[in-house]
Structures are given as C-alpha cells and as structure tokens.
C-alpha positions in Angstrom: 21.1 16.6 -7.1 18.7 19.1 -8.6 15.9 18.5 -6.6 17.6 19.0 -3.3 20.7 18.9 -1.5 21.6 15.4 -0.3 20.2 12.4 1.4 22.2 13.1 4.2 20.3 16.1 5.6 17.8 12.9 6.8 20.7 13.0 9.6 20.8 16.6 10.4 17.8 18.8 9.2 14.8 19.5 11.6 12.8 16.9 11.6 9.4 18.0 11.4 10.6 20.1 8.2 12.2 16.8 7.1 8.8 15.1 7.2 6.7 17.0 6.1 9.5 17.7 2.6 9.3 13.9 2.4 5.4 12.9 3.6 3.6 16.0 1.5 5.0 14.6 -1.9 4.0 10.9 -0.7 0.8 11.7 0.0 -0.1 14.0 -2.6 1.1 10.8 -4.9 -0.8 8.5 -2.9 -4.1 10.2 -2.6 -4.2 10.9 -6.2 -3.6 7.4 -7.0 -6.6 6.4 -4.1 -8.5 9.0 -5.9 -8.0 7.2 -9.3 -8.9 3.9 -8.0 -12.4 6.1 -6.8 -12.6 7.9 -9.9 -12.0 4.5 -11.7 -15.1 2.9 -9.6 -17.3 6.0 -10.3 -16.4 5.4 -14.1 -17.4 1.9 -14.0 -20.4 2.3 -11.7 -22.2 5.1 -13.9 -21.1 3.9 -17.2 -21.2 0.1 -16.9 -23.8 -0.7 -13.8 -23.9 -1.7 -10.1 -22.9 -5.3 -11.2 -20.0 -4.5 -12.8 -18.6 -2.3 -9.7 -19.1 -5.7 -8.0 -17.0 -7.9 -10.8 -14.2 -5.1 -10.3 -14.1 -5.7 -6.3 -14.0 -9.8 -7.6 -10.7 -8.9 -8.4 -9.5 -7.6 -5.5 -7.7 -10.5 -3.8 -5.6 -11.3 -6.8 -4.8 -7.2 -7.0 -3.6 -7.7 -3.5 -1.7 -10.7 -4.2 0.5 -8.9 -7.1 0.7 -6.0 -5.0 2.4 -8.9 -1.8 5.0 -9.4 -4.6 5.7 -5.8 -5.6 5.6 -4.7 -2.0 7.8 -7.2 -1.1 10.9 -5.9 -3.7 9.5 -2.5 -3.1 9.3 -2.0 0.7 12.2 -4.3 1.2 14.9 -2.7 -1.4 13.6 0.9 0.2 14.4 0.1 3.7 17.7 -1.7 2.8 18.3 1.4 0.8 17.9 3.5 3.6 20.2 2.4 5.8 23.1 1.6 3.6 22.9 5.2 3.0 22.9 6.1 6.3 25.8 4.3 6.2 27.7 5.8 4.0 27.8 3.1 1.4 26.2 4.5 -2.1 28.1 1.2 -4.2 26.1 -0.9 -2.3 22.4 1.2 -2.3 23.3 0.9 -6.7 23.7 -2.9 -6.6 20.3 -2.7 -4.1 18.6 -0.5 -7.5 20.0 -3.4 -10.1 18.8 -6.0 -7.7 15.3 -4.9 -7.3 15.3 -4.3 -11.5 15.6 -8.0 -12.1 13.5 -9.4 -9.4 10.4 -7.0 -10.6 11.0 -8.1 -14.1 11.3 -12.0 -12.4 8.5 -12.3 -10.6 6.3 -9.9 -12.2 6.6 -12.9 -15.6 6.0 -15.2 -13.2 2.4 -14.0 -11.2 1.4 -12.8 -15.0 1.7 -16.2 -16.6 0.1 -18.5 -13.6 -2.8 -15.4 -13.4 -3.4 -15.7 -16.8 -3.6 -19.8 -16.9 -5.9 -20.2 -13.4 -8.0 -16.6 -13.7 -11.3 -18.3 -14.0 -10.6 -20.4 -10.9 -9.7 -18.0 -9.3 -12.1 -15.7 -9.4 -14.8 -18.4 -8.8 -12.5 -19.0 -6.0 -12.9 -15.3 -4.9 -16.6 -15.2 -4.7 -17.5 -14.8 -8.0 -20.6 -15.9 -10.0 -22.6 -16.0 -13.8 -23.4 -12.9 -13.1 -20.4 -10.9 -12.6 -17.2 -13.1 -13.7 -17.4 -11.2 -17.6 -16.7 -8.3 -15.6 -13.8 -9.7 -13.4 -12.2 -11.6 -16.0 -12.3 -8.8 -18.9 -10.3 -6.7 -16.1 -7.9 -9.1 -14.4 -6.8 -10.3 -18.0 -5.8 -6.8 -19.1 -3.9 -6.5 -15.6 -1.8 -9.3 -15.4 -0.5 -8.6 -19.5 0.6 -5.4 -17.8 1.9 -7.2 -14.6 5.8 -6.9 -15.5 5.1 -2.5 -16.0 3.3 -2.3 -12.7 5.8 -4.4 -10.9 9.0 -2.3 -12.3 7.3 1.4 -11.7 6.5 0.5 -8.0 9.5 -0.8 -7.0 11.6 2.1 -9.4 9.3 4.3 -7.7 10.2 3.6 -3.9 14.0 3.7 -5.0 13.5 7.0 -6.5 11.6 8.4 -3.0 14.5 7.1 -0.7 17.6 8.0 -2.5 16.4 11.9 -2.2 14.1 12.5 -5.0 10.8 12.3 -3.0 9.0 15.4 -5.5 10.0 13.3 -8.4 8.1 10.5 -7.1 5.1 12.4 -7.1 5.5 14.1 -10.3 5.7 10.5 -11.4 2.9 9.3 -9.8 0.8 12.4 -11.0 1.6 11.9 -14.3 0.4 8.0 -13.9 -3.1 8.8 -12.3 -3.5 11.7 -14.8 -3.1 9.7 -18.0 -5.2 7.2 -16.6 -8.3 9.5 -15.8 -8.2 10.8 -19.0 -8.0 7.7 -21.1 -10.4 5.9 -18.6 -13.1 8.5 -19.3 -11.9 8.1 -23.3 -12.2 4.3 -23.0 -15.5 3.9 -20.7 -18.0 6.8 -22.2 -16.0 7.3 -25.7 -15.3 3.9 -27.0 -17.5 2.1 -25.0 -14.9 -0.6 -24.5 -16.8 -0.9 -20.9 -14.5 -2.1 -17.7 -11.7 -3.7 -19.7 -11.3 0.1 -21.3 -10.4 0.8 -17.7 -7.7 -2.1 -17.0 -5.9 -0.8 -20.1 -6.2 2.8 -19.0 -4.4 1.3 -16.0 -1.4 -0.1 -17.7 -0.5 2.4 -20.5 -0.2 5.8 -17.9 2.1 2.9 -15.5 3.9 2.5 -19.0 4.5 5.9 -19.4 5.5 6.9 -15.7 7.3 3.8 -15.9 9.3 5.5 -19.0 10.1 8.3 -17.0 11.9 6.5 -14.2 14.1 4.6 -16.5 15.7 8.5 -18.2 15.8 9.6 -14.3 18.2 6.1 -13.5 20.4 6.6 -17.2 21.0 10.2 -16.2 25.1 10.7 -15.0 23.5 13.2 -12.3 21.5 11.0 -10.5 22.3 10.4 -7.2 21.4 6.4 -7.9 21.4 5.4 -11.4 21.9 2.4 -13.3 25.9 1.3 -13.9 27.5 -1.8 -15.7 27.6 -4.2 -13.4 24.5 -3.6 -10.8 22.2 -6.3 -12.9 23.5 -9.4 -11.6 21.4 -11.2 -8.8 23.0 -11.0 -5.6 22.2 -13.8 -2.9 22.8 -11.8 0.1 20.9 -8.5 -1.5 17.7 -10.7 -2.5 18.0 -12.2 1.2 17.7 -8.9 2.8 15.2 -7.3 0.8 12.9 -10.5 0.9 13.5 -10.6 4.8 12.7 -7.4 5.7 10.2 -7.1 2.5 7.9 -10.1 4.3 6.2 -8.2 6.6 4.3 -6.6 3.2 4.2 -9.3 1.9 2.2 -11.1 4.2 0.1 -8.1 4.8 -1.0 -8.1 1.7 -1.3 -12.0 1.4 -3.2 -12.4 4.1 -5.5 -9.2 3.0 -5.8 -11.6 -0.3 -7.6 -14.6 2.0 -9.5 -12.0 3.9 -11.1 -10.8 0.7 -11.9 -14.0 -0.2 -13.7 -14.5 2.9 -15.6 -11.4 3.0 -16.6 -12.1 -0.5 -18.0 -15.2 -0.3 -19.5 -14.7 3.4 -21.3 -11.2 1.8 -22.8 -13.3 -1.0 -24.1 -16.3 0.7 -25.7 -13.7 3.2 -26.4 -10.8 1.1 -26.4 -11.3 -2.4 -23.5 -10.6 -5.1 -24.6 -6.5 -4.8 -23.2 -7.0 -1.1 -19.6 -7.6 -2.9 -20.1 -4.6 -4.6 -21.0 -2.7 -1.4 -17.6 -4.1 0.1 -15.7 -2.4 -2.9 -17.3 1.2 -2.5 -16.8 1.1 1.1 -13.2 -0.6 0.6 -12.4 2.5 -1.8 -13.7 5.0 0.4 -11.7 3.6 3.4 -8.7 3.3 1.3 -8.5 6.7 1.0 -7.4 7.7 4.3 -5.0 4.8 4.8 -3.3 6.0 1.3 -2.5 9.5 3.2 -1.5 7.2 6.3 0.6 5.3 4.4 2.2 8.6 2.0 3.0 9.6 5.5 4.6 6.1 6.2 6.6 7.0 2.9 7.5 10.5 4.1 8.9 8.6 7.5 10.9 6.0 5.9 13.9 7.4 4.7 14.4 9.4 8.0 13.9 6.2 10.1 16.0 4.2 7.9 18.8 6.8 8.1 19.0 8.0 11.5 18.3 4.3 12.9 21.6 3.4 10.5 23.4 6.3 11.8 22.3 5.3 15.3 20.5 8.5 16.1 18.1 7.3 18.2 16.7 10.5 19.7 15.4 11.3 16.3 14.4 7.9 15.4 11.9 8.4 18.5 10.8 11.9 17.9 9.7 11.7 14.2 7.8 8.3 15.2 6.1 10.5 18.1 5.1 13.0 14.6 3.8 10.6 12.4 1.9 8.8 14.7 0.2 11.8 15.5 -0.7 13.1 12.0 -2.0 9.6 10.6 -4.1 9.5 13.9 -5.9 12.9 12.8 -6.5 11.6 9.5 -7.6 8.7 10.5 -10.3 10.3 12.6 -11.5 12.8 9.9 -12.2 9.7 7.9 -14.3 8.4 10.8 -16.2 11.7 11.1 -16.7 12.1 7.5 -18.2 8.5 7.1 -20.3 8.2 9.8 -21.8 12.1 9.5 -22.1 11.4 5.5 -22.4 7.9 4.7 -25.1 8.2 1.8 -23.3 10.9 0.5 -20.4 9.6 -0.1 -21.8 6.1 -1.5 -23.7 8.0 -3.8 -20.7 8.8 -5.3 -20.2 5.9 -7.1 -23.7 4.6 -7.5 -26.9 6.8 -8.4 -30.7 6.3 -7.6 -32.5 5.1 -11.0 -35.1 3.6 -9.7 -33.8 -0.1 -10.0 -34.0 -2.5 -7.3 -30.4 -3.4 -8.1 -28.9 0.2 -7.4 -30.8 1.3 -4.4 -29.9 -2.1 -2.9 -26.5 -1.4 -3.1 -26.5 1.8 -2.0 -28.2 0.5 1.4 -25.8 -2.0 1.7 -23.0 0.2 1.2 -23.5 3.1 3.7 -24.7 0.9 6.4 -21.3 -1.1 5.7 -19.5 2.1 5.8 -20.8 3.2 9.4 -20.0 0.0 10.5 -16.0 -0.5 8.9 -15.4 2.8 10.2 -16.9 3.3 13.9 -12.7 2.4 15.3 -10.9 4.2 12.7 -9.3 6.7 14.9 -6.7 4.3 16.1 -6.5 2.4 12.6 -3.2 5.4 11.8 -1.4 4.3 15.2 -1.5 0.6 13.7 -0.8 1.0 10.6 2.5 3.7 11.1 3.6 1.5 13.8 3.4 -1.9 11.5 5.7 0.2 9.2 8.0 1.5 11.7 9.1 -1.8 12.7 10.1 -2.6 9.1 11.9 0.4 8.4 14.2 -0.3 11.2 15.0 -3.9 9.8 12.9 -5.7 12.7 11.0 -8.1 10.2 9.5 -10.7 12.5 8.0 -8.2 14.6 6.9 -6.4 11.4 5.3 -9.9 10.2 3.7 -10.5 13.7 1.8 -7.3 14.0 0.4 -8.3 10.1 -0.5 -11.5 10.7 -2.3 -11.4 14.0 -4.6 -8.4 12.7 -5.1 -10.2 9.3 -4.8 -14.2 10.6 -5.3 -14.7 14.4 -8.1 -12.2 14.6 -10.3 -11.6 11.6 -10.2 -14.8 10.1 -12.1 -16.4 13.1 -14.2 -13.3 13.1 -15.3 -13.9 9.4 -15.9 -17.0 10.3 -18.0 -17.1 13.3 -19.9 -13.5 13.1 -21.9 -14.2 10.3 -23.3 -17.2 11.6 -24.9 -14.8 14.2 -25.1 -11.8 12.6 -25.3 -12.3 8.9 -23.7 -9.6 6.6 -23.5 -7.3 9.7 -21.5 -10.3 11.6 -18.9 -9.4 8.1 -19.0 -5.6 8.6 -18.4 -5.9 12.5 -15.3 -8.3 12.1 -13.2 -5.7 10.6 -13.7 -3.0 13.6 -13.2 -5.4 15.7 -9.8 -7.0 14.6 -8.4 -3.5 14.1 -9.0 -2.6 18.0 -6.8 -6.1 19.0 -4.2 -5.2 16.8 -4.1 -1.9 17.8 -3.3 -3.1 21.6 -0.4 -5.5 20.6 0.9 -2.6 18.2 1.1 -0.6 21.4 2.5 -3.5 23.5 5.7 -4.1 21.3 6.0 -0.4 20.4 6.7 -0.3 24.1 9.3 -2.7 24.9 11.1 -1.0 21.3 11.3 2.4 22.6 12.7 1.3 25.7 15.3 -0.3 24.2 15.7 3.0 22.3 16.3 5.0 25.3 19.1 2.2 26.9 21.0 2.8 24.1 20.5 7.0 24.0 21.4 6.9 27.6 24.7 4.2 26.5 25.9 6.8 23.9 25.7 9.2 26.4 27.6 7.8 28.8 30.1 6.9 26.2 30.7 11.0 25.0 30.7 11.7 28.9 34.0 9.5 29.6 
C-alpha cells in the first residue's frame, strides 16, 4: 500500500504512535464534518431565521434513525473487519467489503422510500408544528432521495479506515465537508434556494466523496478492493455484522425516541424556539463527541487486531490512552461552554432586535450550561461503549446504550419537566450521562480482569 506499510503493524508498532497515526486523521475527518453540520446551522440561522434553525433540529430523530442503519453496516463490517485481519484471513475481510456494498444499497432503498411516504407524520410525530414543518419537510425530502449515497460512503468509508488507509479516509471526508460549505454558502445566500439549498449541498459533496471510494476499491493495489465474486449476500457475514453492529444501532435508535421526547417536552414548556435552542446546543455538544468518537475510530483497528491476535497487554494499554485523551476533550468542552455560553450561541443566531431571536438565544446558552455541567466523564462513556463493540462483546455493547438512552433518560424526560419545566428537559441529560458513566465503569471492570487471567494464562503457557 502507498499510504503506509501494512495493517499488521496494528500488532507490533508502539502504540501510542499507532494511535495517534490512526485517531489524528479520524478526528481531523470528524471535526470537520461536526464543523459542517455548525457551519450548515450558522448558514441556515443567518440566512433563513431562528425558525428555520428549529425545523432543521425537527429533523433530527429521523437523521439519527438513518444514521442506526448506516451505523449498524458500518460499525459492524469495521469491527468484523478488524479481526479477520488480525487473523490473517484477507479472502474473508473482501467478502466482509462486498457484503457491506449490498446491504448499504438494501437498506438505504428501503429507509428512503418509507421516509418519503410517512415524512409529514413523522415530523408531526417529532415535535413539529405550522410553523416550522415547510422547513423540516423541504430538508428531510432532499435527504432521504440522497439516502442510498449517504448510506454507501459511510459504510465504504469505515472499510477504507480499518483496512490501513486511515489518511485516505480523511482526505475523503475533507473533500465531502469542503464541497458542501462551498455549495451551501452558493445555495443559501446565492440562489436563495433557502434550507432545502443546504440538504442538496449535503448529498452532491457525499456523491462526490462517495465517487472517490469506489476508484480507491477498483484499484489492483488496494489492500481491499472489490473482486468477482464478493457481491453475493452471505448469511453468516450479515449475521455478524448486524450482531455486533446492534449496539449502534440502538444507540442511535434510542437517541431517535429521545429526540422526540425532548422535542415535544421543550415545546409544550417552552415554545417551538426551545427546539431550536436544543439544536444549537446539540451542535455545539456534538462537537466534542465527534473528536471523542475520531478517537474511537483511531482505536478501532488496534483493538480489533490485537484482541484477534490475542494481545491482550496492548488491548489494555491503548484503552488506558484513549480513555484518557477523550476525557481531556471532553473537559475543554465543559470549560469552554460554561466560561462562554453566549458566545458561542451567538454563533448561530444574532441579536436583531426581534423577540424571536433574543428568545432563543436565552434559551440556548442557559441549555448549554446546563447539558454540559458533567461532561468531563461523558469521553470515559462513550470510548468505553465502543470498546466493548470492537472486541465483538455486543450485548454488553447494547446494555451500556440502552440503559443511558432507555432505563435512565426516558423516565427523566418524563418526570423532570413536570417539576421543572424546560429546565426538568436540560437537567435529564446530565443526569443520565453520570448513571451511565458508573455502570460503564462497573463492566469495564469485570472485562479487564478477565484480560489479565488470560495475560497471566499465556504466560504461564511460554514459561513451560
């Protein structure tokens, strides 16, 4: 390979160079796609109005629930992908990369078509009202025609990362958030084809990064690349990528219903400009779990590998790593939002002497003090939820998703507001993140002990 010598360094390199090789072009590719989606709301905010920033976080829930689907393919085939590397089998990582192909293209048709038929419902389902549904439907409709493109470049995208191209990836990615910016801009304040200007943005620079993943798979010198005979569906390949794909998928399921809950509780108790407050301060939060999660990225290969290869010791130590970077970035985003929380709203929103704008604004910083006042431990959650399905264990994966997203903010969002109003909404989320935090720890635990039985078994075995 070109870009650098072989997937199997993951089993012998240093690891901390390792990581940061892998995590730096993650998270420079993440970050500049969180950065769009910022850009994207500043766009909309200035050049459409505050109402329309709240029809774009109206569609939310169904974003998340085409993004349980792609994660699912994604996250699963990368994982699976991983470890058949790690153990030595490259026939079987190709029929993983035909496999994921045809379910993307699958189910991608199939969210698109049902999207299309019940959007209206759906969106009324998700909080929305006469006011703002133009907005939500003129950008959901644009989306879902673009579902099957958005579907194949994430999941192309993660196969590209794990089989030892993780600069390419970014390059990619880059090249995706450039063209939208620019064409965004070109849409909103050129054409003035307003917030559905932006959803097509969206889809033509995924079309064209898209492109460039498909030359990278035809190429003879690709480490993967497509062959005759990887595009059939294999039972036992869809079976393992679903399995251990679950655990995104219900995180990003259940982050679907919880977005249709804080939705409708911020508008029975604050208005529709609340929902709009909820999508700044879900964008600005966003941003720090993107570089958490490019670091995720960074680790997954190495985890995949080494726990394939049964190298334990370094399974352990470059867990210990990434925990501690995502912790640190987790923490500046709780420094910067509660030091600057007007500053950063104003961002996306400025004072023009409406009622409608400075309301918002209020809404959104105090929201934003609020969200944030726990987010130091947020990184050790979210790394460990990953870790857990990089090493194949799915059901604890799913467990550690579905308690933080099911058994404790649900009631929450339920309950608080009753007491509290709109704050009883902002409080739920802190408050859910520190239980989930405490079971993370708790099953990360009992999993590194049975790590270290079976370092000390291998070394007993090279002793005899």
């Amino acid at each position: 390979m070109k870009e650098q010598d072989s997937p199997l360094s993951l089993g012998t390199d240093d690891l901390s160079s390792l990581l940061k090789r892998y995590a730096m072009p993650a998270i420079i590719a993440m970050v500049s796609s969180s950065l769009y989606n910022m850009i994207d709301s500043i766009f909309i905010g200035h050049g459409v109005g505050p109402l329309a920033i709240s029809g774009l976080a109206l569609t939310m829930p169904l974003m998340n629930l085409a993004a349980a689907f792609g994660a699912m393919v994604g996250a699963g085939s990368a994982a699976l992908t991983s470890i058949r590397l790690g153990q030595g089998n490259k026939p079987a990582a190709e029929m993983i990369l035909g496999n994921v192909v045809l379910l993307n293209i699958t189910m991608g048709i199939g969210f698109m078509f049902l999207g299309l038929y019940f959007l209206d419902d759906l969106l009324y389902l998700f909080g929305a009202s006469e006011n703002t549904i133009g907005y939500a439907r003129d950008f959901m409709s644009v989306i879902l025609m673009g579902n099957i493109v958005t579907h194949l470049y994430l999941g192309l995208n993660n196969q590209l990362r794990v089989s030892g191209y993780p600069r390419k990836s970014m390059y990619v990615m880059l090249v995706s958030v450039g063209v939208n910016v620019v064409l965004a801009a070109l849409f909103i304040f050129v054409f003035g084809w307003g917030i559905k200007g932006s959803a097509l943005a969206t889809v033509i620079a995924q079309l064209v990064s898209l492109s460039i993943q498909i030359v990278h798979f035809t190429r003879p010198d690709s480490f993967l690349r497509f062959r005759r005979g990887i595009f059939r569906f294999k039972w036992d390949i869809i079976k393992n990528i679903i399995g251990i794909g679950m655990a995104p998928f219900f995180i990003q399921s259940c982050a679907c219903v919880v977005v249709i809950l804080i939705n409708n509780a911020l508008r029975n108790n604050g208005g529709d400009l609340y929902i709009g407050a909820y999508g700044i301060v879900n964008r600005v939060a966003f941003l720090f779990v993107m570089v958490v999660m490019g670091l995720n990225q960074g680790m997954q290969p190495i985890v995949g590998y080494n726990y394939g290869a049964e190298k334990y010791d370094r399974v352990i130590k470059v867990l210990g790593m990434t925990i501690g970077w995502a912790m640190a970035i987790t923490t500046m985003g709780f420094i910067v939002s509660e030091v600057f929380p007007y500053a950063v709203v104003h961002l996306f929103v400025s004072e023009d002497g409406s009622g409608e704008a400075t309301a918002l604004i209020d809404a959104a910083a105090h929201g934003l003090k609020i969200i944030m006042m726990l987010y130091p431990v947020v990184g050790f959650q979210i790394v460990v939820g990953n870790f857990f399905q990089y090493i194949g264990k799915a059901k604890r994966a799913i467990l550690l998703s579905l308690t933080r997203q099911m058994l404790f903010i649900i009631p929450l969002l339920i309950i608080l507001p009753d007491f509290w109003g709109a704050d009883g909404v902002w409080y739920a989320m802190p408050i859910a993140d520190c239980a989930a935090v405490l079971l993370a720890a708790v099953l990360l635990f009992f999993q590194l002990r049975q790590f270290r039985r079976q370092i000390a078994a291998q070394r007993y075995e090279r002793m005899e």
